[in-house]
XYZ file of C-alpha atoms in Angstrom:
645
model
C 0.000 0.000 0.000
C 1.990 2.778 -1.274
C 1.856 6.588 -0.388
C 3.604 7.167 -3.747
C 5.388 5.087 -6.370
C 8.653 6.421 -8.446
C 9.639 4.935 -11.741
C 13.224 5.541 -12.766
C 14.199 4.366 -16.434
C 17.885 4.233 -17.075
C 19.074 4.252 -20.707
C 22.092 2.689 -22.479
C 23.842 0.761 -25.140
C 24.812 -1.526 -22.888
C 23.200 -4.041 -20.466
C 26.108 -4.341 -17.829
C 26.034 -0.318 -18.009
C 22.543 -0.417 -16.943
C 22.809 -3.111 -14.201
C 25.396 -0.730 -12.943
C 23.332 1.961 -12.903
C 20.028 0.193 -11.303
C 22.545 -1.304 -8.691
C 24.164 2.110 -8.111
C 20.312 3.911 -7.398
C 19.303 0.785 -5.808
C 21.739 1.247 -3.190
C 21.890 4.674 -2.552
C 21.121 5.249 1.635
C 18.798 8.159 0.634
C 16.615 5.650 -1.700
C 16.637 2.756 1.087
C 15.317 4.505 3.945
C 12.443 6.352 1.757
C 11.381 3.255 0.416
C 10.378 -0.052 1.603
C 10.597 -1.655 -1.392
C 13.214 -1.234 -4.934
C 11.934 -3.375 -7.613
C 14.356 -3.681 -10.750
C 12.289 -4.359 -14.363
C 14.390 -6.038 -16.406
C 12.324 -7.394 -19.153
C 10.760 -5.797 -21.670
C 7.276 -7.108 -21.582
C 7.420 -5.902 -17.451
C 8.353 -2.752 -18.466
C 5.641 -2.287 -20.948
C 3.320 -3.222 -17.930
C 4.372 -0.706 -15.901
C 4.167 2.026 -18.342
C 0.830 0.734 -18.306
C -0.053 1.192 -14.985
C 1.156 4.579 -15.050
C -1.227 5.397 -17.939
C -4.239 3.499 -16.594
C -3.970 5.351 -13.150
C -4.835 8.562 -14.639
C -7.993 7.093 -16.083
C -8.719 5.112 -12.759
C -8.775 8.580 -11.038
C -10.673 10.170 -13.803
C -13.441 7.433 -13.401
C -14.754 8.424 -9.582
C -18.168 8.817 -9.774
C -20.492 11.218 -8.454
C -20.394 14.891 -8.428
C -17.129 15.201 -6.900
C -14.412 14.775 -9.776
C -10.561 15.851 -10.085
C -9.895 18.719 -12.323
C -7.298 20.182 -14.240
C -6.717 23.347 -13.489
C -2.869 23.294 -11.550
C -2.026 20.351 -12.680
C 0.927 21.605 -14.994
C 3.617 23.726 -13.070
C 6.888 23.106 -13.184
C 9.878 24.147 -10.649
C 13.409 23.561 -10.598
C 13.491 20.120 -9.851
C 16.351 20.220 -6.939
C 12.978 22.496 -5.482
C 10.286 19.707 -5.850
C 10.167 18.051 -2.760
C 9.436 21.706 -0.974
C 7.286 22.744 -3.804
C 5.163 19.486 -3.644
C 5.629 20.097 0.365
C 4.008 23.905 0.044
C 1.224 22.772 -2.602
C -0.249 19.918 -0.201
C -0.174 23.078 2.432
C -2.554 24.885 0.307
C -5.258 22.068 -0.441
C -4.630 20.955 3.323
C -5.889 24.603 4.179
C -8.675 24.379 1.665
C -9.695 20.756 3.158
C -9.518 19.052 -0.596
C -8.244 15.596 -1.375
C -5.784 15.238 -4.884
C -4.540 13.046 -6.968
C -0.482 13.329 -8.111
C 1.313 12.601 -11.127
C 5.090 13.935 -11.655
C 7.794 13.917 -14.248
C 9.815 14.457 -11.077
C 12.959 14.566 -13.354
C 12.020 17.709 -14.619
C 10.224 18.898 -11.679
C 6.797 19.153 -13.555
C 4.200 17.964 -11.111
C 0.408 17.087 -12.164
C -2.072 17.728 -9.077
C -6.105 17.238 -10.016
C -7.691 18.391 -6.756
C -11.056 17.014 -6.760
C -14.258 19.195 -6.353
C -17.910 19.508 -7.068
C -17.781 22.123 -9.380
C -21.729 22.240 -9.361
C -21.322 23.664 -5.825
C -20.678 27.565 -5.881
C -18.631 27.214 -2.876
C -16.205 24.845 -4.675
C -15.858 26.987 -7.705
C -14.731 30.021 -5.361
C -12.530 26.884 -3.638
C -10.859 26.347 -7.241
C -10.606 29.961 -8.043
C -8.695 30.390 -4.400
C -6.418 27.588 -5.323
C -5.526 28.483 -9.067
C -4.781 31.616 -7.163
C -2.732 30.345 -4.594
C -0.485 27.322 -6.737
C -0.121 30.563 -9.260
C 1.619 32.504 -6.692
C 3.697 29.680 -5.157
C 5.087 28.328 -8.918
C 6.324 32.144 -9.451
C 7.840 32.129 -5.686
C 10.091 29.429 -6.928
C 10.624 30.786 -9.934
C 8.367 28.327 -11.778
C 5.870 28.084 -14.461
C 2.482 28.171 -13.771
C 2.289 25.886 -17.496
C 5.304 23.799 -17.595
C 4.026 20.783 -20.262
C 0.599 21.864 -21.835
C -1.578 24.509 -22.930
C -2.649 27.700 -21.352
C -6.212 27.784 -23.382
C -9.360 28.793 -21.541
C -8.491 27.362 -18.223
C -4.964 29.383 -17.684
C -5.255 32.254 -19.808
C -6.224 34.887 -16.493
C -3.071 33.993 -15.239
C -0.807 35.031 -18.289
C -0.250 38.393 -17.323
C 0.685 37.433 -13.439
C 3.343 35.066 -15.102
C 5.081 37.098 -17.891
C 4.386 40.737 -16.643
C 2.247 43.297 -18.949
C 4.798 44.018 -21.549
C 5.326 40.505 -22.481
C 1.461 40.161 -22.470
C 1.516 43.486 -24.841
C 3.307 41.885 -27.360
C 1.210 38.757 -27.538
C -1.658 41.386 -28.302
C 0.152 43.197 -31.258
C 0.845 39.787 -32.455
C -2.349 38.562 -32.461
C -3.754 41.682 -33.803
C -1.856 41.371 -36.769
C -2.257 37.996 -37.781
C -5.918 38.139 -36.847
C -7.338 41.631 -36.887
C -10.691 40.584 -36.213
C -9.624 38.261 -33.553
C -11.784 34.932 -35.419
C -9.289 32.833 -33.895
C -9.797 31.123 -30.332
C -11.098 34.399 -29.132
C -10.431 34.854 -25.175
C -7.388 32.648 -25.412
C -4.298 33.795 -24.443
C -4.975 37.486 -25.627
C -7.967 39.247 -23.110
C -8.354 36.382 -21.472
C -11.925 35.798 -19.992
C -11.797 34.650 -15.603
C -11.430 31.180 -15.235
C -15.072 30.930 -13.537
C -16.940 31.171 -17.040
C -17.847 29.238 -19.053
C -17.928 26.459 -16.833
C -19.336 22.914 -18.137
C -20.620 22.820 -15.253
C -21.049 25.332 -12.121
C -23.225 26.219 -9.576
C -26.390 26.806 -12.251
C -25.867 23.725 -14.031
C -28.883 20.974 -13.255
C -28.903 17.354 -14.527
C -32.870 15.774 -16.002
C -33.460 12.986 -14.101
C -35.359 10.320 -16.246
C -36.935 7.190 -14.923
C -34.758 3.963 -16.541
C -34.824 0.091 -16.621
C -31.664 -0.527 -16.063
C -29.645 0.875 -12.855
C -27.576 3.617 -13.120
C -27.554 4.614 -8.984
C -23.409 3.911 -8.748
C -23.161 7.167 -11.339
C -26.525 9.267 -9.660
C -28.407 8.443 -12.740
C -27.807 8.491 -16.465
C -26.793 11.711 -16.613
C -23.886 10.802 -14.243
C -22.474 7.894 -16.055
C -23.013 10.142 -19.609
C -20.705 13.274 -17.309
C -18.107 10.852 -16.755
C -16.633 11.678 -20.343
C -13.957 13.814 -19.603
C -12.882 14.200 -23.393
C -9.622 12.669 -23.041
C -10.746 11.112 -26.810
C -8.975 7.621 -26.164
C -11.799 6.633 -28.221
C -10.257 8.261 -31.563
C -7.984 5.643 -31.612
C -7.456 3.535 -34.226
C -4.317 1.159 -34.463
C -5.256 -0.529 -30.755
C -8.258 -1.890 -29.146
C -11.611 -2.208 -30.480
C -13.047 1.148 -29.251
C -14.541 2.509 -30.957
C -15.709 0.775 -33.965
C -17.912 2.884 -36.059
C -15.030 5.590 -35.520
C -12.715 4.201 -36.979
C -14.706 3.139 -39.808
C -15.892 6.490 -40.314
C -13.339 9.103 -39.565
C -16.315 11.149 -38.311
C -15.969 12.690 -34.722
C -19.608 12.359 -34.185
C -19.549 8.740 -34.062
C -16.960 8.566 -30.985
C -17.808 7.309 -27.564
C -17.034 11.622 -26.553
C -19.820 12.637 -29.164
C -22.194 10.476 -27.711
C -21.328 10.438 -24.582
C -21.454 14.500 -24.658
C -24.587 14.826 -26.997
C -26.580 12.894 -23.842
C -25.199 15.023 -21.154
C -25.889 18.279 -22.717
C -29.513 16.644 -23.872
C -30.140 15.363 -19.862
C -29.226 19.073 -18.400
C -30.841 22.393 -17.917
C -28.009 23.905 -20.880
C -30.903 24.217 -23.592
C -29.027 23.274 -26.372
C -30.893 19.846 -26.938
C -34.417 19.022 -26.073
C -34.189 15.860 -23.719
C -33.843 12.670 -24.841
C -36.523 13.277 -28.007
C -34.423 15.754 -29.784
C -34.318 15.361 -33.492
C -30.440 15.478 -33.445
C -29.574 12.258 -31.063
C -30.321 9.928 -33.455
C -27.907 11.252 -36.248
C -25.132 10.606 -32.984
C -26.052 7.445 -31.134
C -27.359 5.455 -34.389
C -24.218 4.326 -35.165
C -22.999 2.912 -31.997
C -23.072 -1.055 -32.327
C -23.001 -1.763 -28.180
C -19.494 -3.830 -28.782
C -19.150 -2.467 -25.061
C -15.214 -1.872 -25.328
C -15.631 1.713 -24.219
C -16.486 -0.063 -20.986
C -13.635 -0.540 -20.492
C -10.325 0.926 -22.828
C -12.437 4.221 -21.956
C -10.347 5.500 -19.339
C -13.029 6.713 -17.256
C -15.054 3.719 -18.144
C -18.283 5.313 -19.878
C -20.531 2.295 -21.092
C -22.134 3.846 -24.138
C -23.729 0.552 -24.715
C -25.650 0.660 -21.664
C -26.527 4.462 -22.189
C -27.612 3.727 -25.714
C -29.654 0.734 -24.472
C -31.878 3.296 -22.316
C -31.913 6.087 -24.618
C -33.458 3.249 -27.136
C -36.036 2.502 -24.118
C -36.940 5.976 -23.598
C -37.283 6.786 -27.129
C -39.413 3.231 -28.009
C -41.819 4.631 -24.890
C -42.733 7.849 -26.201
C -42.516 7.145 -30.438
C -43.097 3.108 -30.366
C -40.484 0.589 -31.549
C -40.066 0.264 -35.288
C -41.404 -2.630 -37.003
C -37.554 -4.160 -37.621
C -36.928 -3.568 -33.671
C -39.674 -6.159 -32.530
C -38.767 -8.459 -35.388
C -35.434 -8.852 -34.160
C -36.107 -9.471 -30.524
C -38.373 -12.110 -31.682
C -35.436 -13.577 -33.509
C -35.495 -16.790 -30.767
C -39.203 -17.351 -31.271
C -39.206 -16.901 -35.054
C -36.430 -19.381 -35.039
C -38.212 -21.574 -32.890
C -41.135 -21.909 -35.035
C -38.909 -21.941 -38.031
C -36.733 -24.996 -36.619
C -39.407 -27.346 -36.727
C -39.134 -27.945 -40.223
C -35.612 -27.067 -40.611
C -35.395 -28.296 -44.913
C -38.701 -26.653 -46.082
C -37.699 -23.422 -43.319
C -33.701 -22.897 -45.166
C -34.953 -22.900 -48.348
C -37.916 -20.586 -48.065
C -35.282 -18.602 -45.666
C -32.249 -18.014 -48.365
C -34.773 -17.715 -51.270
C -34.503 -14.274 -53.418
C -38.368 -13.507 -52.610
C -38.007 -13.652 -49.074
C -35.183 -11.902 -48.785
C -36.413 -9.006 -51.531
C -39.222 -8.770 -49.162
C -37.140 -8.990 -45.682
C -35.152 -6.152 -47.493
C -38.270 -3.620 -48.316
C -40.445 -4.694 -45.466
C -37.676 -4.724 -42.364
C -34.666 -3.106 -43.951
C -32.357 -6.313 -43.645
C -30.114 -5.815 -46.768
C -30.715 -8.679 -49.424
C -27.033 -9.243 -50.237
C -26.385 -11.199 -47.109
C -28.298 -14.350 -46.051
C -30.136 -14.868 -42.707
C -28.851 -17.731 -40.770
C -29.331 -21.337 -41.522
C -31.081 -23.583 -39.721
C -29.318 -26.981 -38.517
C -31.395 -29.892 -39.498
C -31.647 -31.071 -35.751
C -31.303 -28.979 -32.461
C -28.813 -29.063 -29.878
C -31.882 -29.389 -27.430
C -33.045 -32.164 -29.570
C -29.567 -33.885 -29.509
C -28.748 -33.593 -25.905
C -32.347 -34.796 -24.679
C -31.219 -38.031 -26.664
C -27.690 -37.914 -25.594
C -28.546 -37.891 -21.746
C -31.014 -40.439 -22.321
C -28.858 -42.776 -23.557
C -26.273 -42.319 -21.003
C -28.485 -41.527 -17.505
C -26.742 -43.637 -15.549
C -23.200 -41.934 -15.914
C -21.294 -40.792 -13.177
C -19.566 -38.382 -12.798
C -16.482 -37.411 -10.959
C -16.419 -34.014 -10.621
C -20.267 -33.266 -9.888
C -22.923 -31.256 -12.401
C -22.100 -27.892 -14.282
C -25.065 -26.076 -15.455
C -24.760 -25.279 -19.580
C -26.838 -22.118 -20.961
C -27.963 -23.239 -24.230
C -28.013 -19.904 -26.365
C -30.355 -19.386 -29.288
C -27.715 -19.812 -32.292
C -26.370 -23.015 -30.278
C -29.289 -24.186 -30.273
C -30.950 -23.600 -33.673
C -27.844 -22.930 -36.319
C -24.362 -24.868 -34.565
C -25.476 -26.966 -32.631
C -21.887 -28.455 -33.265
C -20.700 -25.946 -30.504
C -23.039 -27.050 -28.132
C -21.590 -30.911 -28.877
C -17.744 -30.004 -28.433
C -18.731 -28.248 -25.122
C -20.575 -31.340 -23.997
C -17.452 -33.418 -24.962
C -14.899 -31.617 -23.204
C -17.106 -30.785 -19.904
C -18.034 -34.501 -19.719
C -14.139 -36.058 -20.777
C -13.301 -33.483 -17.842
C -15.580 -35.712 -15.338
C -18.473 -33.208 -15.123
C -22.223 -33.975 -15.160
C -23.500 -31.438 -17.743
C -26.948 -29.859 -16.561
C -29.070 -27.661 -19.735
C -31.852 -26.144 -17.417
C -35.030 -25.499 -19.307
C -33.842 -21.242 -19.883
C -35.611 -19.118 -22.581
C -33.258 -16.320 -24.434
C -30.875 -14.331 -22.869
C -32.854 -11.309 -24.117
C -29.528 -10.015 -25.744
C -31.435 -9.668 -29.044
C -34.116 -7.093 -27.231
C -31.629 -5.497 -25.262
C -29.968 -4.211 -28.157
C -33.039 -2.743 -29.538
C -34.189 -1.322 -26.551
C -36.551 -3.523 -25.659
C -36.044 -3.671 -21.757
C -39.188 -4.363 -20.720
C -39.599 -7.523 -23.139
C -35.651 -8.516 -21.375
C -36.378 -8.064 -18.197
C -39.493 -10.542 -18.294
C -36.902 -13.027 -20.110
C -33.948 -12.164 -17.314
C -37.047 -12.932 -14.906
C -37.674 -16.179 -15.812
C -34.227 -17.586 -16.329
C -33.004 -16.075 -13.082
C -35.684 -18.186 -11.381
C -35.162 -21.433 -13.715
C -31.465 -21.228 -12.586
C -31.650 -20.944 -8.967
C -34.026 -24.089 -9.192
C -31.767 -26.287 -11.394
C -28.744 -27.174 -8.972
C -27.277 -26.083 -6.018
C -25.743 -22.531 -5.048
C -21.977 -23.496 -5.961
C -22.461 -25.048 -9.179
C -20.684 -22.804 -12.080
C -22.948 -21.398 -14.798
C -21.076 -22.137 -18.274
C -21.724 -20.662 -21.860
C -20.074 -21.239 -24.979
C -21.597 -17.826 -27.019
C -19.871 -14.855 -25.283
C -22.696 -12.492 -25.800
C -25.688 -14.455 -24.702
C -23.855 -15.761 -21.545
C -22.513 -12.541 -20.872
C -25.638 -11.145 -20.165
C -26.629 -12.575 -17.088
C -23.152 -11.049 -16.151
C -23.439 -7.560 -17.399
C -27.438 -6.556 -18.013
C -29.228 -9.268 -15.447
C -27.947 -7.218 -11.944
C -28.424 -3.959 -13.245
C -32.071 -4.841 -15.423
C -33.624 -6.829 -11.840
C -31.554 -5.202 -9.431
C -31.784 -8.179 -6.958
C -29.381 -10.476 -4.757
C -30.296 -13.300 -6.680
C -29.625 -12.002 -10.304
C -26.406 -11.207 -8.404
C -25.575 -14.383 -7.388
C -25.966 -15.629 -10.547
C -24.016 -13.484 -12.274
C -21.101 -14.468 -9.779
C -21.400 -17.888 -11.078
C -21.013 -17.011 -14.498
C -17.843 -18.050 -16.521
C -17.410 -18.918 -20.093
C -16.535 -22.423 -20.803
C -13.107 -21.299 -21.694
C -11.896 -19.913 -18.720
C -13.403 -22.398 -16.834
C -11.597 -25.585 -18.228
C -8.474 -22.656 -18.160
C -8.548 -22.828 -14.231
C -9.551 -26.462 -14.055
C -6.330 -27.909 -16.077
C -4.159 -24.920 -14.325
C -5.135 -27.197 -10.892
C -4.973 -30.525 -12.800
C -3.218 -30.246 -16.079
C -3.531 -34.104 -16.510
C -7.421 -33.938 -16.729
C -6.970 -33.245 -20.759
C -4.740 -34.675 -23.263
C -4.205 -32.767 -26.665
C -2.911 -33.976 -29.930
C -0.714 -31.583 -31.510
C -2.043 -29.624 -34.550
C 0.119 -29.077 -37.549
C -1.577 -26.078 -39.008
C -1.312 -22.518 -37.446
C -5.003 -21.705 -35.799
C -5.781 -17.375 -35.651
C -8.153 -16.493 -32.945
C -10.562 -13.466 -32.562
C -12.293 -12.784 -29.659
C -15.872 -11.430 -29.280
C -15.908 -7.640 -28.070
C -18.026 -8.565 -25.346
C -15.526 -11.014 -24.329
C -12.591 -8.867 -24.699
C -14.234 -5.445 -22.492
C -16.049 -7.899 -19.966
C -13.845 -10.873 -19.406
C -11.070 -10.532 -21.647
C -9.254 -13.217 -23.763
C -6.379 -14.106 -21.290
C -7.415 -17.759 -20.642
C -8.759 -18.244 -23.969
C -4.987 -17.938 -24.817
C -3.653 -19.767 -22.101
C -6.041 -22.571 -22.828
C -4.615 -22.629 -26.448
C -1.055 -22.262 -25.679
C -1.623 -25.430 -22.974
C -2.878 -27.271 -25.928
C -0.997 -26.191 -29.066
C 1.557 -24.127 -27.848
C 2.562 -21.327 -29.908
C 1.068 -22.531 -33.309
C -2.342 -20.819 -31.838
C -2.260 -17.122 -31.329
C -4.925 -14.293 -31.175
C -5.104 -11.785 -33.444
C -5.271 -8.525 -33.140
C -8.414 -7.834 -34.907
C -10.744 -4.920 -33.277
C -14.494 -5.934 -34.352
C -15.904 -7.814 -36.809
C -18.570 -5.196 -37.637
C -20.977 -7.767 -37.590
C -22.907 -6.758 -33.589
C -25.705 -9.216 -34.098
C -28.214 -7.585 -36.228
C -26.155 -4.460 -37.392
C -24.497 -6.060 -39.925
C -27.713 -6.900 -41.899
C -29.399 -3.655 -41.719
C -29.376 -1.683 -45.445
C -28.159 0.854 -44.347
C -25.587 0.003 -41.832
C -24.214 -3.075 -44.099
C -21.576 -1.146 -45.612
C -20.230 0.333 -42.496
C -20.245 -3.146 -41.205
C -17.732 -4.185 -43.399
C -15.653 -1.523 -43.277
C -15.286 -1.798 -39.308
C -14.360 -5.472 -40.511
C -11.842 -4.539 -43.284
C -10.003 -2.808 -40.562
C -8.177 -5.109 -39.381
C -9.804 -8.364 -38.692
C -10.276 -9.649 -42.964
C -7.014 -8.398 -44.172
C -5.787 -10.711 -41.008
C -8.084 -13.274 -42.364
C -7.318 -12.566 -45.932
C -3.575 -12.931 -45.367
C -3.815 -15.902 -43.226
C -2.135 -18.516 -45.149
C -2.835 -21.992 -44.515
C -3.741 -21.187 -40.440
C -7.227 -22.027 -39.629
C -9.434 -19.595 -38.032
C -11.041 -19.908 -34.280
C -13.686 -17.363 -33.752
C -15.804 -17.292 -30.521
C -19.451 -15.562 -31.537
C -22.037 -16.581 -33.632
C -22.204 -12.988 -35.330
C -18.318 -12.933 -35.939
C -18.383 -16.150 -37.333
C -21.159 -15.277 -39.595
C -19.513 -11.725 -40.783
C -16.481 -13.781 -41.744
C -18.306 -16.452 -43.949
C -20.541 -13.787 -45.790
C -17.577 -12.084 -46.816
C -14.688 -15.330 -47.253
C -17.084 -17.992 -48.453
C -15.756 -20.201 -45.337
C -17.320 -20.784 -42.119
C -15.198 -20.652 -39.108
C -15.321 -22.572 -36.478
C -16.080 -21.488 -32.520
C -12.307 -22.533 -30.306
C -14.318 -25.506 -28.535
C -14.918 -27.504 -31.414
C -10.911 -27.295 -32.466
C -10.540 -28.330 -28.826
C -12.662 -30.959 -28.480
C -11.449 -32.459 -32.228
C -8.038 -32.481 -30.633
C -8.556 -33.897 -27.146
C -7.457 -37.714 -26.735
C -10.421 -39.476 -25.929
C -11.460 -41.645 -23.096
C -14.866 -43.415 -21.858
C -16.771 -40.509 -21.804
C -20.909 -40.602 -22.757
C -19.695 -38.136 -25.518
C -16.956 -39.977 -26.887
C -19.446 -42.808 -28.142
């Protein structure tokens, strides 16, 4: 538990140079008896973590909800750095005296020092607080001959203090300089030049007042939906677009408006007293929030964590309550029953399903585009197989006790083959598998803003699964998406212990034979594979869970032959991709960086967790993927297992 952490990075062309140097800091007296610990990072990939850290942290403290927030507003002055440690010393002294908490960064080196105090700048005594402060830290970084802007910009926020800093000729000149170059001062007026008090213009302040709107899902940890929308602090991580999979439609576009920040900032102005949109009804949030796919990865590469999926869930809800739900909307949350119906006479159902009429009509009636098929039926069920399947083999035992398998909807209907390789590798493992009677996840309804249709479903299956075994027994799922719903939407759609508990049970089958062979590694047997195998994750799986044991479970079984890859989104987001007018932007989010990765991939096969990634890839390749179980299970040694016969 650390009061404060220093990182010290040597440079050299040579190693034993370096090892002298960490060994010469490590044992300096003055270093030993500040710290209680010296840690020397020698390898690359633990350096790379640590630079991590130090980025994440700023995020971490960025993402404290509630009305109290750190702001920047001294957090870039800069001293001599042989007078930091009194500097730092006389800063604390002045938030001490104004009784506010900070966070610290430093590039102690060159004795620039970032402080965020944190205030609730919707409180008119903490805006006269901040104004006291900026005041105070202003006077103390000239005191020690300082800069009251030692790494950034002066813009709106630092402009007042120009003249205290640089005197009023220096401040003279800037104005003859800006006058010529802009004699009608269009650019950044109030910047630098006649400066405007540091009070105005606040995004905030003691006027501001957020709309409270009534919601489905629970948004009480962030004081409502406003809240969560205010935690955008515009950093703009999500205008990234060689790393991560934030955010998609972005970097697809080019087009600011369809960042996490646009939305995010288009619903906080539209849920606050500002004026400048009507509430959740104006005509303009569509054109900002339509193109957000709910891949979720803002959730968490947003560095103050703003779930934009979640937020554009509700704002669906809301806008479904007072205009109705489009015709394609309720379609596609009836996607389980339709294929329910449909699966019944799976032959005559395909081919009426892929025919040219049907899909001409799909394409005028619903807007699904007619250039890419709806999914195929499999000529027998997974339900249908298993009910057989445990029949046959009821008097099994089993070693390890009963896991509990949710059967999702595309398992169930279109590969069922997933649903068999899970079966074989849970049972080969010595577990009793257990497929309680659940309906649909509700993920299709959720992402139309349906909540009230999802909640009835999370209902039900929350109550089928607290009757099916007992308390301890893990709850496994195969499609990221579906299962991850019960861990994600379920607490925060029924707000209840129980939903809770079950979404503490909740692991995907992955990491869940991941921790089982990490205790027993002699439970499974692999054959070795001879062809390369490419894996891409599910964004749900990569922003809730993440893909770490996915990898470890391949490296246990194929070593380094099987490797993720680093491939954003598919594009595809369950529905999205086969909407006319989103179809196009689908594939571009794909061409990214996941199909040239596919395109260029040589003789490796490809493992691809969800049902809608797998589908995106064989529209547009012409070969179907297949989900990481089933290359497990096709490579596990077999024993006596029910499955195995």
């Amino acid at each position: 538990e650390p009061d404060a952490i220093l990182v010290v990075e040597f440079f050299d062309d040579y190693f034993e140079t370096l090892e002298q140097h960490l060994g010469a800091l490590t044992a300096d007296p003055e270093i030993r008896n500040a710290a209680y610990s010296c840690v020397k990072v020698i390898d690359s990939q633990h350096q790379k973590d640590v630079w991590n850290i130090r980025k994440s942290g700023l995020g971490l403290l960025m993402s404290k909800p509630g009305d109290f927030q750190p702001y920047s507003f001294v957090e870039d002055t800069a001293v001599d750095p042989n007078r930091l440690h009194d500097y730092i010393e006389r800063f604390q002294e002045i938030l001490q005296r104004e009784r506010v908490a900070a966070g610290y960064y430093a590039h102690a080196s060159v004795g620039c020092i970032h402080v965020k105090p944190i205030l609730n700048l919707k409180s008119g005594e903490d805006v006269e607080r901040m104004l006291r402060i900026a005041n105070a830290v202003s006077n103390l970084a000239l005191e020690f001959g300082g800069a009251f802007t030692g790494e950034h910009g002066d813009g709106i926020v630092r402009s007042c203090f120009l003249e205290k800093m640089y005197g009023p000729q220096i401040m003279a000149a800037f104005r003859d300089v800006k006058k010529l170059f802009d004699p009608q001062n269009l650019f950044n007026p109030n910047k630098i030049v006649d400066p405007l008090p540091m009070t105005e213009h606040l995004r905030q302040g003691p006027a501001f007042a957020e709309k409270h709107v009534k919601t489905y899902l629970d948004f009480s940890a962030h004081g409502g939906m406003a809240g969560l929308a205010g935690m955008c602090t515009g950093v703009g991580q999500c205008r990234q677009r060689l790393v991560g999979t934030m955010c998609p439609s972005y970097i697809a576009t080019g087009d600011e408006n369809h960042t996490t920040r646009a939305r995010a900032n288009a619903l906080r102005i539209a849920l606050s007293n500002r004026g400048l949109l009507n509430g959740l009804d104006d005509l303009h949030l569509p054109e900002v929030m339509d193109l957000c796919i709910g891949c979720k990865a803002c959730k968490t590469e947003c560095p103050t964590g703003v779930d934009m999926a979640k937020l554009k869930v509700e704002y669906l809800t809301h806008l479904h309550a007072t205009k109705g739900a489009s015709r394609r909307a309720r379609w596609i949350a009836k996607t389980p029953e339709n294929l329910g119906w449909a699966s019944r006479f799976p032959r005559m159902s395909n081919l009426f399903l892929q025919s040219k009429p049907l899909r001409e009509f799909m394409h005028r009636r619903y807007g699904f585009d007619r250039r890419i098929a709806p999914p195929t039926l499999a000529h027998q069920t997974f339900s249908d197989w298993f009910g057989k399947h445990n029949r046959k083999w009821r008097n099994f035992r089993s070693k390890r006790g009963a896991v509990i398998y949710i059967v999702d909807t595309w398992t169930n209907y279109c590969t069922p083959e997933v649903g068999k390789a899970t079966v074989t590798l849970l049972e080969h493992a010595g577990y009793r598998v257990v497929c309680p009677p659940v309906r649909c996840c509700g993920r299709p309804a959720i992402s139309q803003g349906l909540l009230a249709d999802a909640k009835n479903l999370a209902e039900f299956n929350v109550e089928t699964l607290n009757h099916s075994a007992g308390p301890g027994t893990p709850i496994l799922g195969s499609e990221p998406s579906c299962l991850l719903t019960y861990l994600d939407e379920y607490p925060h759609l029924l707000r209840t212990q129980a939903s809770r508990r079950i979404a503490d049970r909740v692991v995907l089958v992955e990491t869940f034979l991941r921790r089982l062979l990490d205790d027993q590694p002699e439970v499974m047997r692999f054959r070795p594979r001879f062809r390369p195998l490419l894996y891409h994750a599910h964004c749900h799986q990569k922003a809730l869970v993440g893909t770490s044991d996915a990898n470890a479970l391949m490296q246990r079984a194929w070593g380094a032959l099987a490797k993720e890859i680093d491939s954003g989104c598919c594009g595809m987001a369950g529905a999205f991709g086969h909407e006319t007018e989103h179809y196009d932007i689908a594939r571009a989010i794909g061409e990214h960086r996941l199909f040239p990765a596919v395109r260029n991939r040589g003789d490796a096969d490809v493992a691809v967790a969800g049902y809608s990634c797998r589908s995106q890839i064989r529209h547009h390749f012409s070969f179907s993927p297949k989900h990481l179980l089933e290359y497990l299970a096709e490579s596990m040694e077999l024993r006596n297992t029910p499955s195995t016969f």
